[in-house]
Amino acid sequence: MSDLDTFRRETRAWLDANCPPEMRKPMTSDEDTFWGGRNAKFASEPQRVWFERMRDKGWTVPHWPKEYGGGGLDGEEAKIVRQEMAAIGARQPLTSFGISMLGPALLKYGTDAQKKEHLPKITAGLIRWCQGYSEPNAGSDLASLQTRAESDGNDYVINGQKIWTSYANFADWIFCLVRTDPSAKKHDGISFILFDMTSKGVSTKPILLISGKSPFCETFFDNVRVPKSHVVGTVNRGWDVAKYLLQHERAMISGMGERGVGRPLGQVAADSVGSDEQGRLDDAMLRGQIASFEVDEAALSAAAERMVDLNKAGQGHPAFSSAMKYYGTELNKRRYEILMSAGGIDALEWESPRSKEGARPRAWLRTKANSIEGGTSEVMLGIVAKRILDLPGA
Amino acid sequence: MPLLLTEEQSMLRDSARGLISDKAPVAHLRKLRDGRDAAGFSSELWATFAEMGFCGLLIPEQFGGSGLGCVEAGIVMEEIGRTLMPAPFLASSVLAASALSRAGSDAQKSEHLPKIAAGKLLAALAVDEGAKHRPAQIALQATRSGNGFKLSGAKALVVDGHAAGLLIVAARTAGSSGDRDGLTLFLVDPKARGLTVERTIMVDAHNAARITFDNVEVDADHVLGEVDGGGALLENVLNIGRGAVASEMVGLSEEVFGRTVTYLKDRKQFGKAIGEFQALQHRAAQLYIDIEITRAAVLKALQALDTDIEKAAAAVAVAKARAGTTATRAVQEGVQMHGGMGMTDQFDIGLFMKRARVCEELFGDANFHADQLARAKGY
């Protein structure tokens, strides 16, 4: 038996012994996972137990170095942990933009001091980060951002506004793109900077969305003082950090659908639509749509696995996460169109315990943002056309 | 297992690509087609395939093969797909060799496998009967007679059946059309009395046959596997074939796509390359993404076949369905983006469209496999 087989066997046994049954059920909303942070509360006792066991094992982020609280696993081992967690439907013990976005950027561009200060807090769930990228006039054209950071002694003084800042109202710190050189070309005068959301001059205002929820905020900066040592990477070269981080963000968003977890979609549909004598969904057209969807979902799952393997082998294309982001988000929208159609009138209820306060229609509406946030589908296709296919003028 | 080719597999790909692109570019297919070649493939090239060890790729070493797996067979199929090379590789080296290797008696294996590996014997698998692939509905009847069986009925789309020296025929020995049980595989000599082979020239200029059986006598020694128990064997062999055809479609899709992107960069209208137009850029990008995702799904299925074939059905259904949809899209976009030139026989793109249509139909189209997946998942 190879070392990896042994590792798989031990991982399976450990997960089975340590993951509470409640944490093996499919999530129905963002609150079903622990987000960490200074003011974090656990939604349930099993959530706390699961988080603490995984944290103590270093498996909130299995592939980060041990010195930062990670598990120190190599790519193949981390894949086994993911596979074995998926096999029992285990939820992520900790969800955080620190893990999926800032961490990879800090590991690549951060100083030793920055890594030592921030990464252990991320793995321990002690800090919650938000992302200050988009502005009212800088959406798809992100590099046209106007939030300014002016030099004043050892500090920058930041003024401006961000928008679509996910959970800014709950976040402890922000990683933020600011313009440090207004005279340079638009990509060349940007810096990537970190600061505390309790700093004087920071304020947030939640935005009510079509889902009736407010996961995004407007974020305002009014003469916020931030030490210059909080810049990550080189001053005025923040666009490099921003792009690198976006690759990770896009890979994360492409995986937001609950691929292969829980009951097959066709069985969920059968609950409301019914089945014929042969056990087939009693709506032939919908059955066909679901089957085609599941073909594409399984294929995407294989592609996600392959992308990780390619990157590990140094054969991946850096822009491929844009391809995955495009496909994964469009697929997730398809999933929820199917779920709405399958649910029929039951899926229209917005306020009732029966419908868990309209969980399904609210989730359906939320998915519409998937193909906008983190770069629209159209921007993703443009990136593929330009950077992978090398088409002219793209 | 990483979803990548190993170093050895990459070397196999390079050598298959070298040989096929050199000796069998698309012009090779045109020459056979336009010359109305009697065999429809080059026996000289087939001999080279044997020398390279490709013919016996899936055959165990003790019977003269190299004992490799479905991933390796898929690698060769992908290269075949790139140049549309007509060769009995799928029929003889993949389908027939798998059936014999998996279920043959020692005598059957010793007799046939070394010849298949050497490229001296072409064997073909006869499954389909109606217009669509429905293996459960096999009706060709085998009735007991003396020391053996008599076969009566008809088969269609027997790949390379016109050139085969040995047929593996799926027949019904029990139950009735629609039953999954009651099937038996037979090794049949195409020269047997009562057997008629009609070569069918198809849209893609590749090779297949319709075969009729009128009380064809088959000795009991020529049953492959168990009487009445051939259904599971047939399903495994078909799954290997489906994985192989899906690989061919990946190669075909990628080649069409590569040619189309080149055309987008070269062709100028309105004073610029048509590839500068966003309407085409986005469609090209979508197609690229489709092909990459399909490639992963197909490799996943091939690995699953090699790891545990009994658990590979779902992955194979996904791969064949995806590959069919992707190839169909690739050739349609290919012709459309080549404009009027894509409609000419002189341009190769149309040849890819024709082959993709046949591959989509082989061993179950995208609808068939999506339906299989739905049944397996209980809806």
Short mmCIF file of C-alpha atoms in Angstrom, two decimals, chain A residues 8 76 79 83 264-267 270 275 279-281 287-288 290-292 294-306 309-310 312-313 315 317 320 322-324 326-327 377-382 384-385 388-394, chain B residues 1-5 257 260-262 264-265 273-278 280-286 288-290 292-300 303 314 317-319 321-322 325 329 366-367 369-379:
data_model
loop_
_atom_site.label_atom_id
_atom_site.label_comp_id
_atom_site.label_asym_id
_atom_site.label_seq_id
_atom_site.Cartn_x
_atom_site.Cartn_y
_atom_site.Cartn_z
CA ARG A 8 -6.38 8.34 2.45
CA GLU A 76 -1.87 15.26 -3.72
CA LYS A 79 -6.72 16.65 -2.91
CA GLN A 83 -12.18 14.17 -1.93
CA PRO A 264 -29.21 14.08 -7.44
CA LEU A 265 -31.12 17.05 -8.84
CA GLY A 266 -33.56 14.75 -10.63
CA GLN A 267 -34.63 13.20 -7.34
CA ALA A 270 -39.28 14.31 -8.36
CA SER A 275 -42.58 10.15 -11.19
CA GLY A 279 -39.64 5.78 -11.85
CA ARG A 280 -38.92 8.47 -14.41
CA LEU A 281 -39.56 12.11 -13.67
CA ARG A 287 -35.96 15.36 -17.09
CA GLY A 288 -33.93 15.92 -20.25
CA ILE A 290 -31.71 17.92 -15.72
CA ALA A 291 -29.84 15.01 -17.31
CA SER A 292 -27.97 17.39 -19.65
CA GLU A 294 -25.79 16.68 -14.73
CA VAL A 295 -23.60 15.68 -17.67
CA ASP A 296 -22.14 19.18 -17.75
CA GLU A 297 -21.83 19.34 -13.97
CA ALA A 298 -19.85 16.09 -13.82
CA ALA A 299 -17.65 17.28 -16.67
CA LEU A 300 -16.95 20.58 -14.90
CA SER A 301 -16.07 18.69 -11.77
CA ALA A 302 -13.47 16.70 -13.73
CA ALA A 303 -12.16 19.93 -15.24
CA ALA A 304 -11.77 21.51 -11.80
CA GLU A 305 -9.80 18.48 -10.65
CA ARG A 306 -7.67 18.65 -13.78
CA ASP A 309 -3.43 18.88 -11.20
CA LEU A 310 -2.19 20.96 -14.13
CA LYS A 312 0.57 21.58 -9.54
CA ALA A 313 2.51 20.13 -12.46
CA GLN A 315 1.38 23.09 -16.88
CA HIS A 317 -2.46 28.44 -18.00
CA PHE A 320 -7.71 29.27 -17.17
CA SER A 322 -11.41 32.73 -16.06
CA ALA A 323 -12.63 29.87 -18.24
CA MET A 324 -13.72 27.95 -15.14
CA TYR A 326 -17.40 31.53 -16.77
CA TYR A 327 -18.56 27.94 -17.00
CA SER A 377 -19.04 36.33 -18.05
CA GLU A 378 -18.36 38.70 -20.93
CA VAL A 379 -15.11 39.88 -19.34
CA MET A 380 -14.10 36.24 -18.75
CA LEU A 381 -14.70 35.36 -22.41
CA GLY A 382 -12.68 38.40 -23.42
CA VAL A 384 -9.88 33.76 -22.75
CA ALA A 385 -9.99 35.23 -26.27
CA ILE A 388 -5.37 31.99 -24.24
CA LEU A 389 -6.51 32.15 -27.87
CA ASP A 390 -4.39 35.18 -28.72
CA LEU A 391 -7.10 36.66 -30.93
CA PRO A 392 -6.25 40.09 -32.35
CA GLY A 393 -7.51 43.30 -30.76
CA ALA A 394 -9.19 41.46 -27.88
CA MET B 1 -4.48 9.69 -9.63
CA PRO B 2 -3.74 13.06 -11.25
CA LEU B 3 -6.00 13.87 -14.20
CA LEU B 4 -3.00 14.25 -16.49
CA LEU B 5 -1.05 12.04 -18.85
CA PHE B 257 -11.07 24.49 -33.31
CA THR B 260 -10.93 27.82 -37.03
CA VAL B 261 -8.92 30.08 -34.73
CA THR B 262 -6.19 30.26 -37.37
CA LEU B 264 -10.16 33.97 -37.57
CA LYS B 265 -6.67 35.45 -37.41
CA ALA B 273 -9.07 40.19 -39.13
CA ILE B 274 -12.52 38.77 -38.43
CA GLY B 275 -11.11 37.48 -35.14
CA GLU B 276 -11.15 41.09 -33.92
CA PHE B 277 -14.95 41.04 -33.80
CA GLN B 278 -16.22 40.41 -30.31
CA LEU B 280 -16.73 35.80 -32.90
CA GLN B 281 -14.23 36.14 -30.04
CA HIS B 282 -16.80 35.18 -27.45
CA ARG B 283 -18.06 32.24 -29.44
CA ALA B 284 -14.50 31.03 -29.94
CA ALA B 285 -13.81 31.38 -26.21
CA GLN B 286 -16.96 29.44 -25.31
CA TYR B 288 -12.47 26.53 -26.21
CA ILE B 289 -13.92 26.20 -22.70
CA ASP B 290 -16.32 23.47 -23.85
CA GLU B 292 -11.21 21.78 -22.31
CA ILE B 293 -13.98 20.67 -19.97
CA THR B 294 -14.84 17.76 -22.24
CA ARG B 295 -11.19 16.73 -22.40
CA ALA B 296 -11.14 16.42 -18.60
CA ALA B 297 -14.39 14.43 -18.56
CA VAL B 298 -13.07 12.01 -21.17
CA LEU B 299 -9.77 11.43 -19.40
CA LYS B 300 -11.72 10.88 -16.18
CA GLN B 303 -9.01 6.37 -16.02
CA ALA B 314 -21.56 6.93 -15.17
CA ALA B 317 -21.96 8.20 -20.09
CA VAL B 318 -20.85 11.71 -19.13
CA ALA B 319 -17.81 11.53 -21.41
CA ALA B 321 -22.54 12.67 -24.04
CA ARG B 322 -20.23 15.64 -23.52
CA THR B 325 -22.29 17.71 -27.84
CA ARG B 329 -20.79 22.39 -31.65
CA ALA B 366 -25.71 12.44 -26.27
CA ASN B 367 -29.42 11.92 -25.59
CA HIS B 369 -26.17 8.72 -22.58
CA ALA B 370 -27.90 11.53 -20.69
CA ASP B 371 -30.88 9.20 -20.37
CA GLN B 372 -28.60 6.42 -19.09
CA LEU B 373 -27.23 8.77 -16.47
CA ALA B 374 -30.73 9.81 -15.38
CA ARG B 375 -31.83 6.18 -15.03
CA ALA B 376 -28.72 5.35 -13.00
CA LYS B 377 -29.47 8.26 -10.68
CA GLY B 378 -33.04 7.16 -10.19
CA TYR B 379 -35.15 9.79 -11.98
#
